[in-house]
Short mmCIF file of C-alpha atoms in Angstrom, two decimals:
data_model
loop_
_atom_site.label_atom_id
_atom_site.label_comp_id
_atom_site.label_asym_id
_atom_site.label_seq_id
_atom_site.Cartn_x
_atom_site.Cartn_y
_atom_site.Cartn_z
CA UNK A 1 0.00 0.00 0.00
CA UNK A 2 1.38 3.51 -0.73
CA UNK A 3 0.56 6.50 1.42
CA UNK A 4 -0.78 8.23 -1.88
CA UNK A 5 -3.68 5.70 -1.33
CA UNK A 6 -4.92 8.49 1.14
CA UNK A 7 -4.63 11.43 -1.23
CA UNK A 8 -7.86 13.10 -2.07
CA UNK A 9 -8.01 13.85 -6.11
CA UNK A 10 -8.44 17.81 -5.53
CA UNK A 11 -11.16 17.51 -8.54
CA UNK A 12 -13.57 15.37 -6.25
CA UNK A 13 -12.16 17.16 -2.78
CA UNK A 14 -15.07 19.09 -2.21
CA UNK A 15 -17.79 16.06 -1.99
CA UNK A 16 -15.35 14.27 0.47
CA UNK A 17 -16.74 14.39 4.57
CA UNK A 18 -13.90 15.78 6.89
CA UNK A 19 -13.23 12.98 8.27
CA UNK A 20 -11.48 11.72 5.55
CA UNK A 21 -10.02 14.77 4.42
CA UNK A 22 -8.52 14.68 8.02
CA UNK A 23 -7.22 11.17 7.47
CA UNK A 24 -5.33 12.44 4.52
CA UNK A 25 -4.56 15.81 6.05
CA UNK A 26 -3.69 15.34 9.64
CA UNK A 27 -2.97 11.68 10.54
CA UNK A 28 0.47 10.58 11.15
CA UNK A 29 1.65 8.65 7.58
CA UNK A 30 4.98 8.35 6.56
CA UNK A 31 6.31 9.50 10.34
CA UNK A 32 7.88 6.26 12.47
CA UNK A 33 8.21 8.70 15.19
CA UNK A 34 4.26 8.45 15.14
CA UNK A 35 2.82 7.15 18.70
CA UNK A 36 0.18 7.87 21.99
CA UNK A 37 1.22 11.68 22.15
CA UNK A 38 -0.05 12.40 19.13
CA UNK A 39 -3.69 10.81 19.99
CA UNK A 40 -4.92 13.99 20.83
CA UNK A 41 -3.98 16.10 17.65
CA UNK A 42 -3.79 13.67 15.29
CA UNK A 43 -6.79 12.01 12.86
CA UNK A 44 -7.12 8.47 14.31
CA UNK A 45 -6.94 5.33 12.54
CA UNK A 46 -10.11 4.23 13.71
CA UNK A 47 -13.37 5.47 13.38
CA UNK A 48 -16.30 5.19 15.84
CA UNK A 49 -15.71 1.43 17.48
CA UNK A 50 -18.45 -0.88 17.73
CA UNK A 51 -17.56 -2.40 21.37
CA UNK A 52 -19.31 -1.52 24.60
CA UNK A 53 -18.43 1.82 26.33
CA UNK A 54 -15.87 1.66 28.22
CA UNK A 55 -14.26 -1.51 26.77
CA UNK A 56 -10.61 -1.46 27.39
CA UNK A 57 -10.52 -3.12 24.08
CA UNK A 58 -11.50 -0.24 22.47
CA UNK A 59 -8.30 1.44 24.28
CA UNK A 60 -5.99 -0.99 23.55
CA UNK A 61 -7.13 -0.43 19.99
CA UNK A 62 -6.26 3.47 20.30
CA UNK A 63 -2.93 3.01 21.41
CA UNK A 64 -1.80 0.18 18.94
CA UNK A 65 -3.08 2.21 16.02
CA UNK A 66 -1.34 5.12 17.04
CA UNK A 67 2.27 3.37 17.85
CA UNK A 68 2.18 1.47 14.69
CA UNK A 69 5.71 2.53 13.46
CA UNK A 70 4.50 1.49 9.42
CA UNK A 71 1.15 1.78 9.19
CA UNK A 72 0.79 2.27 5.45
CA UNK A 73 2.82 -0.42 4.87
CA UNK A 74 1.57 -2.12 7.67
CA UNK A 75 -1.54 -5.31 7.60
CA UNK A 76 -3.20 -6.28 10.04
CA UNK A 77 -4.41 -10.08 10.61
CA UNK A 78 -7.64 -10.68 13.06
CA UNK A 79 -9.74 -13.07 14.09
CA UNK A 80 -13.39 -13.85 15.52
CA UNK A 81 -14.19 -12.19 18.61
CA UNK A 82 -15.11 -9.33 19.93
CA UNK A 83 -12.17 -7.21 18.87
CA UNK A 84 -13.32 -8.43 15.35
CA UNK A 85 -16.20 -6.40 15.54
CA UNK A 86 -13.70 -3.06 15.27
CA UNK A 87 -11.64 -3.80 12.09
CA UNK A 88 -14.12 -2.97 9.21
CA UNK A 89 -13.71 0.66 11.32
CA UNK A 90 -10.14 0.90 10.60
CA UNK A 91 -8.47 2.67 7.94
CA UNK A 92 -5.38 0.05 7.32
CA UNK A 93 -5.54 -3.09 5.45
CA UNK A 94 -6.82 -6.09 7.45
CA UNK A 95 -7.68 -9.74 6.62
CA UNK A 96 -10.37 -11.57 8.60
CA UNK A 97 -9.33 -15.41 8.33
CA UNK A 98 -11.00 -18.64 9.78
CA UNK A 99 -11.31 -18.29 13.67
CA UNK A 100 -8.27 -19.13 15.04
CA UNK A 101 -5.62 -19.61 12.02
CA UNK A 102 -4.96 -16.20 12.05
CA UNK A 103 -1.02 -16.62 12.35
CA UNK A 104 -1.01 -19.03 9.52
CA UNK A 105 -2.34 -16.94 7.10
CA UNK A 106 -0.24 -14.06 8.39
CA UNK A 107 2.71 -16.17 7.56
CA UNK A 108 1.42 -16.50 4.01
CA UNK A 109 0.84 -13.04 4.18
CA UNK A 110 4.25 -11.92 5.29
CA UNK A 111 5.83 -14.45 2.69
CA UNK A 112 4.08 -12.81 0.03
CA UNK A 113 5.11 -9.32 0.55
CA UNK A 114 8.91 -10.30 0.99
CA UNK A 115 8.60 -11.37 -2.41
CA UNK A 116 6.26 -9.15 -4.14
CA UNK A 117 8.08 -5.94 -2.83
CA UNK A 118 11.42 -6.63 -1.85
CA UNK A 119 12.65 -2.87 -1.63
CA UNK A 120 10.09 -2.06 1.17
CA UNK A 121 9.61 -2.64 4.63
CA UNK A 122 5.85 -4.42 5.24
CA UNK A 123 4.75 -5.07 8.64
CA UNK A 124 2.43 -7.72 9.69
CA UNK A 125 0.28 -7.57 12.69
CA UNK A 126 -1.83 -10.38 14.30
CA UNK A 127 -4.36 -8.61 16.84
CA UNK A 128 -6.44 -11.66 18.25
CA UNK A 129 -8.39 -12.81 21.59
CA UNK A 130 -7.34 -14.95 23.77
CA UNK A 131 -9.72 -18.05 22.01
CA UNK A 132 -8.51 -17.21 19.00
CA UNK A 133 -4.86 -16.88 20.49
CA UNK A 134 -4.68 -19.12 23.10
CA UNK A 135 -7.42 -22.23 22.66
CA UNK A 136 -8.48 -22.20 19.35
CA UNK A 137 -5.59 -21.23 17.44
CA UNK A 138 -3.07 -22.32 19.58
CA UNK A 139 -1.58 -24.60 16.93
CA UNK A 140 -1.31 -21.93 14.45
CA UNK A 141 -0.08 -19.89 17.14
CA UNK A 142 3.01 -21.59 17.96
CA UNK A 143 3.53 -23.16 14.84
CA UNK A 144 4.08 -19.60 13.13
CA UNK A 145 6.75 -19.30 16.43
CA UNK A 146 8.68 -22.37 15.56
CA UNK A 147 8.53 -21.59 11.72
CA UNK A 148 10.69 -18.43 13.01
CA UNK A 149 7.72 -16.26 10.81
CA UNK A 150 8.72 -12.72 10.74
CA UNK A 151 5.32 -11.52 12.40
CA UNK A 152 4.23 -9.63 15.17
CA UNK A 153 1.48 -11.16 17.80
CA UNK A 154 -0.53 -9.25 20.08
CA UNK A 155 -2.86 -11.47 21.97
CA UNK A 156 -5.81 -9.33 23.80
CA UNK A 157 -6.75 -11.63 26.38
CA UNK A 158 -9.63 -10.77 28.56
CA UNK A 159 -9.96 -14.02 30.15
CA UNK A 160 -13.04 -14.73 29.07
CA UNK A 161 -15.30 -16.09 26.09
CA UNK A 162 -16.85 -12.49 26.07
CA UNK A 163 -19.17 -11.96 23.24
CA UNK A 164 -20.50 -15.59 23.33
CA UNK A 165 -22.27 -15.13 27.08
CA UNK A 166 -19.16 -15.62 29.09
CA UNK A 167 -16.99 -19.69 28.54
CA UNK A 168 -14.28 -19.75 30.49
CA UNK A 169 -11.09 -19.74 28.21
CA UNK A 170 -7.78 -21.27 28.75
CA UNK A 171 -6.77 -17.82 29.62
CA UNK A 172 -8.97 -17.60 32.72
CA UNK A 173 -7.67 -17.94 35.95
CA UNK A 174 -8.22 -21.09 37.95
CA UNK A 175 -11.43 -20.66 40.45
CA UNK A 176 -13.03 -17.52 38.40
CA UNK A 177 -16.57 -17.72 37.55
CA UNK A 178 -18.77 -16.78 34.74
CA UNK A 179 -22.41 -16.60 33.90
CA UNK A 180 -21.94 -19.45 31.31
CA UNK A 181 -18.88 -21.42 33.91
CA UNK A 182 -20.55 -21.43 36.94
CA UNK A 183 -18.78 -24.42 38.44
CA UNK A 184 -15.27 -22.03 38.53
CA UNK A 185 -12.30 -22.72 36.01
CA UNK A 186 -10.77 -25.71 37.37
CA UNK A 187 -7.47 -25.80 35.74
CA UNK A 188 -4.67 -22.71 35.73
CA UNK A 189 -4.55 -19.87 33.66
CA UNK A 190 -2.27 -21.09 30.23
CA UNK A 191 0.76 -18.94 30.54
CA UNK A 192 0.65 -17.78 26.95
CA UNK A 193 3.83 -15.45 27.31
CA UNK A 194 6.06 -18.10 29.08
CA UNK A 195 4.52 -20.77 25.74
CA UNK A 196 6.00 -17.91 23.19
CA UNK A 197 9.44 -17.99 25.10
CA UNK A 198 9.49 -21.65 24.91
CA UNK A 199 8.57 -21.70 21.09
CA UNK A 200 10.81 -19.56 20.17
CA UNK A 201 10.26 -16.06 20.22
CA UNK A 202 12.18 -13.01 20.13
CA UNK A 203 10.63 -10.58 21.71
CA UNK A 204 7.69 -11.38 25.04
CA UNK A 205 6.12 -8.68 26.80
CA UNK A 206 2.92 -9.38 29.18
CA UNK A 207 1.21 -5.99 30.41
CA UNK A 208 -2.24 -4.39 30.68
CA UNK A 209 -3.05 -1.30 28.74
CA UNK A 210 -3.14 0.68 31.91
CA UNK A 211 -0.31 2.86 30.65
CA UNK A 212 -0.22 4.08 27.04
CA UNK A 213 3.02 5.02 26.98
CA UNK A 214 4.23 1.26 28.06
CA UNK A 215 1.78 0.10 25.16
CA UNK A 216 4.12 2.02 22.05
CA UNK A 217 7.09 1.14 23.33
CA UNK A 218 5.94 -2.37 23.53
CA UNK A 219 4.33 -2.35 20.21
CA UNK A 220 7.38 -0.29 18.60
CA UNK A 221 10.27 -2.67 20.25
CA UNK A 222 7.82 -6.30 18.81
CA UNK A 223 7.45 -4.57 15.31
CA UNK A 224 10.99 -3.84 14.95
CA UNK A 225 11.97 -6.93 15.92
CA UNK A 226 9.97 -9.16 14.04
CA UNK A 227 10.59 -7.07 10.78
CA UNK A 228 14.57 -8.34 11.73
CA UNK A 229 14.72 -11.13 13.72
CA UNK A 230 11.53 -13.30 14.13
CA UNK A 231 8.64 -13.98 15.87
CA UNK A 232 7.31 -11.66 18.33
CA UNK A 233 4.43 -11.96 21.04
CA UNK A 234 2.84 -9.25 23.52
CA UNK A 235 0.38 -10.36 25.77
CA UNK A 236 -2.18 -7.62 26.85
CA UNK A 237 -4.73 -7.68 29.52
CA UNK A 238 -8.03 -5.80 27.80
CA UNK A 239 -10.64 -7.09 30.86
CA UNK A 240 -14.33 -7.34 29.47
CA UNK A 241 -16.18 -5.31 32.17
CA UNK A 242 -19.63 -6.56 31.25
CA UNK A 243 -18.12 -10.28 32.36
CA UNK A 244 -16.70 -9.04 35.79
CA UNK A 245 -19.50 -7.03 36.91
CA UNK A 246 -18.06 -3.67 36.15
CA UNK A 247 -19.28 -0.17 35.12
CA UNK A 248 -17.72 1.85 31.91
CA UNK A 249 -15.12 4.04 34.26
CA UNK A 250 -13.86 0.80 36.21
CA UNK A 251 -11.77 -0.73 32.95
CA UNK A 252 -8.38 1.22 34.15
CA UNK A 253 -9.26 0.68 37.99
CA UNK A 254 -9.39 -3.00 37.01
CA UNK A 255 -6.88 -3.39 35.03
CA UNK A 256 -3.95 -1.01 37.34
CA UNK A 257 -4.96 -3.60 40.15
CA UNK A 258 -4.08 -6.43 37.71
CA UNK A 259 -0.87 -4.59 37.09
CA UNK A 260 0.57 -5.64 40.25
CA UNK A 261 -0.58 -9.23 40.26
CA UNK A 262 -0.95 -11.64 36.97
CA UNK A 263 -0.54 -9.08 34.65
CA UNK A 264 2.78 -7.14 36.20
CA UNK A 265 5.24 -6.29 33.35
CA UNK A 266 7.36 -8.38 32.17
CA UNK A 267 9.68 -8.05 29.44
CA UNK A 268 11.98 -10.86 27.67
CA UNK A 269 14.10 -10.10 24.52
CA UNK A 270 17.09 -12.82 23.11
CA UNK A 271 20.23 -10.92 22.50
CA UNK A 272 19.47 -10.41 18.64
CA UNK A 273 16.48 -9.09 19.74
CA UNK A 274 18.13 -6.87 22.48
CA UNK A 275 20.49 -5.62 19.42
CA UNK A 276 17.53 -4.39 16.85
CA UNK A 277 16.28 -2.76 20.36
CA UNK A 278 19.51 -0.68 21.11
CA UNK A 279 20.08 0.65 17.28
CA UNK A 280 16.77 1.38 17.64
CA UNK A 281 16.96 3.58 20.39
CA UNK A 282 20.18 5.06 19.10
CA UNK A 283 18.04 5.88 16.10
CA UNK A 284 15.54 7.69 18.33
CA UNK A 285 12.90 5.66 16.92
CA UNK A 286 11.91 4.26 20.70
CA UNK B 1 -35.03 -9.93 -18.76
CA UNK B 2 -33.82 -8.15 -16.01
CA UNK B 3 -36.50 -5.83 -15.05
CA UNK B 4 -35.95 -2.40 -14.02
CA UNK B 5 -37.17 -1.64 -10.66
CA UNK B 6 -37.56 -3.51 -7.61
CA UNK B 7 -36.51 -7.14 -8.91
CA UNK B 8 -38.01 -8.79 -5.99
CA UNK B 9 -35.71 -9.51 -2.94
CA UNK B 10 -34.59 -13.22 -2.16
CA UNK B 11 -33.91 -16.17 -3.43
CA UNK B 12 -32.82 -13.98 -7.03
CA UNK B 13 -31.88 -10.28 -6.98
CA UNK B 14 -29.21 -11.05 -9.11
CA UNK B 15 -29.22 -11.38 -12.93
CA UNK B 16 -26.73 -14.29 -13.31
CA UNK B 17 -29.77 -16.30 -12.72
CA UNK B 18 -31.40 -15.12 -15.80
CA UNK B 19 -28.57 -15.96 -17.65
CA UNK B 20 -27.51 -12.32 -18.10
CA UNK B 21 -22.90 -12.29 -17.91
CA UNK B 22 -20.80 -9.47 -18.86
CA UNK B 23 -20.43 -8.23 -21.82
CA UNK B 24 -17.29 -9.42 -24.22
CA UNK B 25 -14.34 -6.92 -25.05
CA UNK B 26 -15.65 -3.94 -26.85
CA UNK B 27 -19.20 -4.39 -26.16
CA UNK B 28 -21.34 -3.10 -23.43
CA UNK B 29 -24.56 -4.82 -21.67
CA UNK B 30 -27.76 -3.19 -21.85
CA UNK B 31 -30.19 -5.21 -19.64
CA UNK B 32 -29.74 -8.57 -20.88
CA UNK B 33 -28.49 -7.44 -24.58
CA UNK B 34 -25.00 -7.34 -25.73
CA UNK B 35 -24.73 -4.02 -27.41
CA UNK B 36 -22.58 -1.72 -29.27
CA UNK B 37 -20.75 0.30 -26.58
CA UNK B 38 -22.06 3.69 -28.05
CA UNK B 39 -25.56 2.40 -28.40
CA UNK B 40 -25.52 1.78 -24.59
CA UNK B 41 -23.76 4.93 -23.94
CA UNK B 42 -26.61 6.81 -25.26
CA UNK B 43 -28.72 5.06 -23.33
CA UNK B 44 -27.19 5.97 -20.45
CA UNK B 45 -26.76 9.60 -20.95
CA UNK B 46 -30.54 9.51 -21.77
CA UNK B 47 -31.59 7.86 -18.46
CA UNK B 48 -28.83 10.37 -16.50
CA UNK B 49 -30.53 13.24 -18.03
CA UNK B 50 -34.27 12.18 -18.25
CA UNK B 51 -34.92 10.79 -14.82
CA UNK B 52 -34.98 12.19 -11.43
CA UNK B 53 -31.74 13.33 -9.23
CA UNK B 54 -29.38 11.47 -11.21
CA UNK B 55 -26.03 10.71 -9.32
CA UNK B 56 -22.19 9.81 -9.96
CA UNK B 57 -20.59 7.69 -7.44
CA UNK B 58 -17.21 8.22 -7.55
CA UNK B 59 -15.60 5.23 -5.76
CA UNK B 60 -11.66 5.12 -4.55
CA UNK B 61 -10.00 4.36 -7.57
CA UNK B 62 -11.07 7.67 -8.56
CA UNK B 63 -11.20 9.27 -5.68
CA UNK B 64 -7.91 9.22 -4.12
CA UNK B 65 -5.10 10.61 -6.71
CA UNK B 66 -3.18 6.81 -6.76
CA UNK B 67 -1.88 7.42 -10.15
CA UNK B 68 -1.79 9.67 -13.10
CA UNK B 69 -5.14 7.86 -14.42
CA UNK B 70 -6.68 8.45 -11.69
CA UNK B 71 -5.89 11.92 -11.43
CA UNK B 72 -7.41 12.49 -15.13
CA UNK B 73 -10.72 9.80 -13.96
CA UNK B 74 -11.54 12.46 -11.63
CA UNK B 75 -11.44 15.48 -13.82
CA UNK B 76 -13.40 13.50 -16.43
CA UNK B 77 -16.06 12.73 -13.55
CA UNK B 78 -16.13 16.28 -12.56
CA UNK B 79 -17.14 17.03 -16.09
CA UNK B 80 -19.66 14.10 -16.72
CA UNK B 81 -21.56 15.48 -13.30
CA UNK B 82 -21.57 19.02 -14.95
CA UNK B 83 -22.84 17.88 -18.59
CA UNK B 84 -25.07 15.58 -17.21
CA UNK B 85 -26.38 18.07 -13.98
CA UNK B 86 -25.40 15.17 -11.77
CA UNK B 87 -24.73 15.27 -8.05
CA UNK B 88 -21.77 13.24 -6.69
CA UNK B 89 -21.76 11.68 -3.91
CA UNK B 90 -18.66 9.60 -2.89
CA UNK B 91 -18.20 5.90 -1.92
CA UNK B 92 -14.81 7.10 -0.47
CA UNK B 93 -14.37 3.37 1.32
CA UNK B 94 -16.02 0.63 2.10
CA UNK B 95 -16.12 0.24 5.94
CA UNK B 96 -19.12 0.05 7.64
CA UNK B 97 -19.78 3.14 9.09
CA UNK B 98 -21.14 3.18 13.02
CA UNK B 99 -23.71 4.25 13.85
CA UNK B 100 -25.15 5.16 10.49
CA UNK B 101 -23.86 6.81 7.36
CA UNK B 102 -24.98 10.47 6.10
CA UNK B 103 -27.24 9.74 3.46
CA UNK B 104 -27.25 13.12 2.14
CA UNK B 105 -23.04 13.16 1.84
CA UNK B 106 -21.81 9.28 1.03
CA UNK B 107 -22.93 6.05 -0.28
CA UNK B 108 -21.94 2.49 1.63
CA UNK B 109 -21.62 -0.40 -0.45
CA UNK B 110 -23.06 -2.16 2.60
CA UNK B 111 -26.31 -0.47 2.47
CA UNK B 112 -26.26 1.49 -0.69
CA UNK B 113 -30.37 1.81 -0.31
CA UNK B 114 -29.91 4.19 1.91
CA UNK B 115 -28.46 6.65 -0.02
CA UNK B 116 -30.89 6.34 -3.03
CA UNK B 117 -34.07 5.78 -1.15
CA UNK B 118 -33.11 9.06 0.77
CA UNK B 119 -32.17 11.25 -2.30
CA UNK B 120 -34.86 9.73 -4.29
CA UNK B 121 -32.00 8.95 -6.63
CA UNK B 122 -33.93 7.36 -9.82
CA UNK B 123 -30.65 7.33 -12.14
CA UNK B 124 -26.68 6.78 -10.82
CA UNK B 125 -23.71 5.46 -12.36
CA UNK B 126 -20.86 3.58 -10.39
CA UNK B 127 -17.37 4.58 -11.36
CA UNK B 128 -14.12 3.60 -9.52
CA UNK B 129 -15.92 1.14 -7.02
CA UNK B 130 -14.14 -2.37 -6.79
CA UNK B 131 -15.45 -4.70 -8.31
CA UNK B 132 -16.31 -6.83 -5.47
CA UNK B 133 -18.48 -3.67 -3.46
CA UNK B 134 -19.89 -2.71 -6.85
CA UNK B 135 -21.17 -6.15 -7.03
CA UNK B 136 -22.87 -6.04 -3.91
CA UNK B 137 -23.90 -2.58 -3.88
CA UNK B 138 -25.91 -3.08 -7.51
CA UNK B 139 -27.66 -6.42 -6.61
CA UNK B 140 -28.50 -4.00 -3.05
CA UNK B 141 -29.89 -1.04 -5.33
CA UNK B 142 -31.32 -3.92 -8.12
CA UNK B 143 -33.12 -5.65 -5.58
CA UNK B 144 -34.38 -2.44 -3.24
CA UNK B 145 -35.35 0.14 -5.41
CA UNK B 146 -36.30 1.28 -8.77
CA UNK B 147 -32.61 3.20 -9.52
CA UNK B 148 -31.70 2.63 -13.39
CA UNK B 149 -27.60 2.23 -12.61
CA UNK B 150 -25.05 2.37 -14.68
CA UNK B 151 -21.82 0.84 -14.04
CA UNK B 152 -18.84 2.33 -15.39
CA UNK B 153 -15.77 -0.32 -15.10
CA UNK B 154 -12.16 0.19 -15.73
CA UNK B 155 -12.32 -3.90 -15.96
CA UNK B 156 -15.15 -6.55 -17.00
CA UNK B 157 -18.04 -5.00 -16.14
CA UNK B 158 -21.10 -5.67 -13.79
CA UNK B 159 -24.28 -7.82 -15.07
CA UNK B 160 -26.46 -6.54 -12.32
CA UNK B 161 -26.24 -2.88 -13.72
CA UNK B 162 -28.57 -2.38 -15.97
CA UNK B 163 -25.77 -1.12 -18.14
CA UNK B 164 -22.47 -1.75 -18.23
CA UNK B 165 -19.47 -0.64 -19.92
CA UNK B 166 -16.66 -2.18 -19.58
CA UNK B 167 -12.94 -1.41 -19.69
CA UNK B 168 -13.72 2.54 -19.11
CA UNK B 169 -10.53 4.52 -19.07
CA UNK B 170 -10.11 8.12 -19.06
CA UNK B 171 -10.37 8.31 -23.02
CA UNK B 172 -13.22 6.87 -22.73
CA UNK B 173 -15.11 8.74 -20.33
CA UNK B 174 -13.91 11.70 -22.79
CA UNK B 175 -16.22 9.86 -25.31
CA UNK B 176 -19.16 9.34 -23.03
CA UNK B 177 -18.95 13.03 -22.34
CA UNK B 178 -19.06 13.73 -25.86
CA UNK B 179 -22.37 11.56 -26.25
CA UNK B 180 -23.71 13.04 -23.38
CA UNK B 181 -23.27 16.39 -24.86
CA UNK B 182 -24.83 15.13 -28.16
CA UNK B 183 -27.87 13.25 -26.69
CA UNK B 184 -28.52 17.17 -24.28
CA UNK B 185 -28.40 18.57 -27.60
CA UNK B 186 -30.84 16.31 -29.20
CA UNK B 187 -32.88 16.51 -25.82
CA UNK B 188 -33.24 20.33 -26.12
CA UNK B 189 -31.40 20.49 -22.44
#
C-alpha cells in the first residue's frame, strides 16, 4: 500500500466528509516517530468502534493504532471475537481469516510481501483474543513461532469467552466464575507469554493497557523486531467489564490492580532481539 | 429480462440467474443485450438526463489521486456530473460506518439503499468502485429500489447494472462526455 492511497483527487475534494479529508490531512503517515502523544492532535486510525463503552478493548485499539511505526505499509491479521467487531472501522488493510488460524495466514501473508516488494519494509500484525490466540488457534499460534515467521502477535486476552455469554477460556484464571462457567475454572490460567518464550520467540512482553506510553514502546520494540529477527508476542490484559461485573469508568481501575498481580510487566528479549532494540533507540525511533 | 425496478428480494436479486454475464471486449450490456458500446452509452446519458436526481458515485479508484489515471478519472467525472447536472456523492471506502452513514453526503456499499431511497435517486452510475463492493452494492440497489444504474468499469463490467461498460478509461469517459453532450443537444437540455 502507498501512502498516496490516502490522497484526495483535488477535482472530487469538495464532496469528500472531513473525516477523511482529516485522514489524509492530519494523521500521522509516513512519520515512524508516530505514537500515543499524538492521539490527541492527530486524525485516528479508527473510526467510531463498535464495542461496549468503556471496553478497554476499544483502548488498547487506540494506542496500537497510534504506535504502529509502518502503518501504510503495515496489515493487520484478526480473528473472531469481539475485537473483530472493530476492524471494518479501521483505515489500514486487514484480513479476517477462519477463527483461530490467524497466524497461519499471516505467515502466508508476510511471505508474500517479501517477495512481491522486496525494496520495502511491510509489517504484519496479528491482533487476536485470547480463544482465538490461546485455545483455538493455539496450533497456528506456535507453529508460526517455531517456523521463526517474521510476524508480530498481540494477543488481547480478557480471560473470558466475552461476546459468546461468558466460557471460560484457557486464559482464565483457575477458580473464576462466569455466567456461562458457573462451576469455577478448574485448571490454571495457560501462561501464553512463558509458551512464546518456549517456542521460540524473540521478543515477550505481558502488560495491561493501563499505561499508554508502556503500550508504544511495547508495540514499537515487537514490530521492529519481528521485521529483523523473528517472531514476536505481547500479551495484553483488555478485561471485558460486562463479564466481571463492572461499570464503563472501572476498565483502568481494574486493570492497574491487575498490574501488580498476573498481569505485572514483564519483558523478555534474546540478545538479537536486544540488538535491533539498542540501534533502535540510538536511532531515536523508541 | 432483467427488469428495471424492484426485482423482488430473495432467493434472485441477481441477474446471473437469468442468464444475463458481462459483456465481451468492446461491447457493453444493456439489460440482458450485448450491445454496441455507443448504443448503450446513449442510453445511459438519456436515463442520466431524463430521470430524477441522477447521481455519480465516484468510488476510490477515482477518488484518491493513486496514479496519473486516476488523477485524469476524476477530472473527467467532474465534467460528466456538470454535462449531465449530476450530483456526486462519494463511496470514499467501504467500511461500515457506526452508527449510520450520512445519506445526504456518502454512499456504503453495505447499504447502498440508503443513499438512493433518501435522495430519491432514480438514475446513478458507479465509477471507480471495486469490483467486489460494486457487485454487492448493484444487486443491493437492483433488488431495493427502482434506480436505473449504470456501471462504469475500468475492468469486465457488472451484469447486475442495468448497463455496463466495460474497460472505461479516461479516453473513454472523454467519449461518453461527448455523447452526453450530443444526446442534451438532441434533448433540447
Amino acid at each position: 500500500m502507498s501512502v498516496k492511497i490516502f490522497k484526495i483527487n483535488e477535482d472530487l475534494k469538495e464532496f469528500m466528509p472531513q473525516e477523511i479529508i482529516d485522514l489524509e490531512e492530519k494523521a500521522t503517515w509516513g512519520n515512524p516517530k508516530r505514537g500515543v502523544m499524538d492521539l490527541p492532535y492527530a486524525k485516528e486510525l479508527i473510526e467510531e468502534h463498535s464495542l461496549c463503552a468503556g471496553c478497554p478493548e476499544s483502548v488498547a485499539f487506540r494506542y496500537i493504532l497510534a504506535s504502529l511505526p509502518n502503518p501504510e505499509d503495515t496489515v493487520i491479521v484478526n480473528s473472531t471475537g469481539c475485537s473483530s467487531l472493530v476492524f471494518p472501522h479501521i483505515a489500514l488493510h486487514t484480513v479476517h481469516p477462519l477463527f483461530g488460524n490467524q497466524n497461519s495466514v499471516a505467515s502466508g501473508i508476510k511471505r508474500v510481501l517479501e517477495w512481491r516488494f522486496p525494496d520495502k519494509v511491510k509489517d504484519v500484525v496479528v491482533i487476536a483474543g485470547d480463544g482465538a490466540t490461546i485455545d483455538i488457534g493455539l496450533d497456528c499460534t506456535l507453529q508460526s513461532f517455531f517456523r521463526q515467521e517474521k510476524i508480530t502477535t498481540i494477543c488481547f486476552d480478557n480471560e473470558v469467552y466475552a461476546n459468546t455469554g461468558g466460557q471460560d477460556s484457557g486464559a482464565t484464571p483457575r477458580g473464576m466464575e462466569f455466567k456461562m462457567a458457573p462451576g469455577g475454572k478448574q485448571w490454571d490460567k495457560v501462561p501464553m507469554w512463558q509458551l512464546a518464550i518456549d517456542s521460540g520467540c524473540h521478543y515477550v512482553a505481558r502488560l495491561s493497557v493501563s499505561s499508554p506510553k508502556k503500550v508504544e514502546q511495547v508495540v514499537k520494540k515487537a514490530i521492529y523486531v519481528a521485521r529483523e529477527v523473528g517472531p514476536t508476542y505481547i500479551h495484553l490484559y483488555t478485561p471485558c467489564i460486562l463479564e466481571i461485573g463492572l461499570n464503563a469508568d472501572q476498565g483502568l481501575w481494574e486493570m492497574r490492580q491487575r498490574d501488580k498481580e498476573r498481569f505485572k510487566f514483564f519483558e523478555y528479549m534474546t540478545d538479537e532481539a536486544k540488538e535491533v532494540i539498542e540501534r533502535k533507540k540510538k536511532e531515536g525511533l523508541l | 429480462m432483467a427488469k428495471l425496478g424492484p426485482a423482488g428480494y430473495s432467493p434472485y436479486p441477481v441477474s446471473v440467474v437469468e442468464g444475463v454475464l458481462t459483456p465481451p471486449p468492446g461491447k457493453a450490456l444493456m439489460f440482458n443485450e450485448i450491445v454496441d458500446e455507443e448504443v448503450a452509452m446513449r442510453e445511459a446519458a438519456k436515463a442520466m438526463l431524463t430521470r430524477e436526481n441522477p447521481t455519480i458515485f465516484p468510488g476510490p479508484q477515482v477518488l484518491y489521486a493513486w496514479n496519473e489515471e486516476a488523477k485524469r478519472k476524476a477530472k473527467f467525472v467532474r465534467k460528466m456530473a456538470e454535462v449531465l447536472g449530476a450530483k456526486i456523492i462519494p463511496m470514499y471506502d467501504y467500511r461500515p460506518k457506526y452508527p449510520k452513514i450520512d445519506p445526504e453526503k456518502e454512499i456504503n456499499p453495505n447499504h447502498p439503499n440508503l443513499t438512493i431511497w433518501h435522495n430519491k435517486i432514480k438514475a446513478c452510475i458507479f465509477i471507480g468502485v471495486h469490483c467486489h463492493y460494486a457487485n454487492v452494492a448493484l444487486k443491493i440497489i437492483r433488488a431495493e429500489t427502482d434506480c436505473f444504474t449504470i456501471a462504469m468499469c475500468s475492468m469486465a463490467g457488472h451484469e447486475d447494472a442495468m448497463i455496463t461498460l466495460r474497460d472505461q478509461h479516461s479516453e473513454d469517459l472523454e467519449k461518453f462526455i461527448r455523447i452526453a453532450e450530443e444526446v442534451k443537444r438532441e434533448l433540447g437540455k
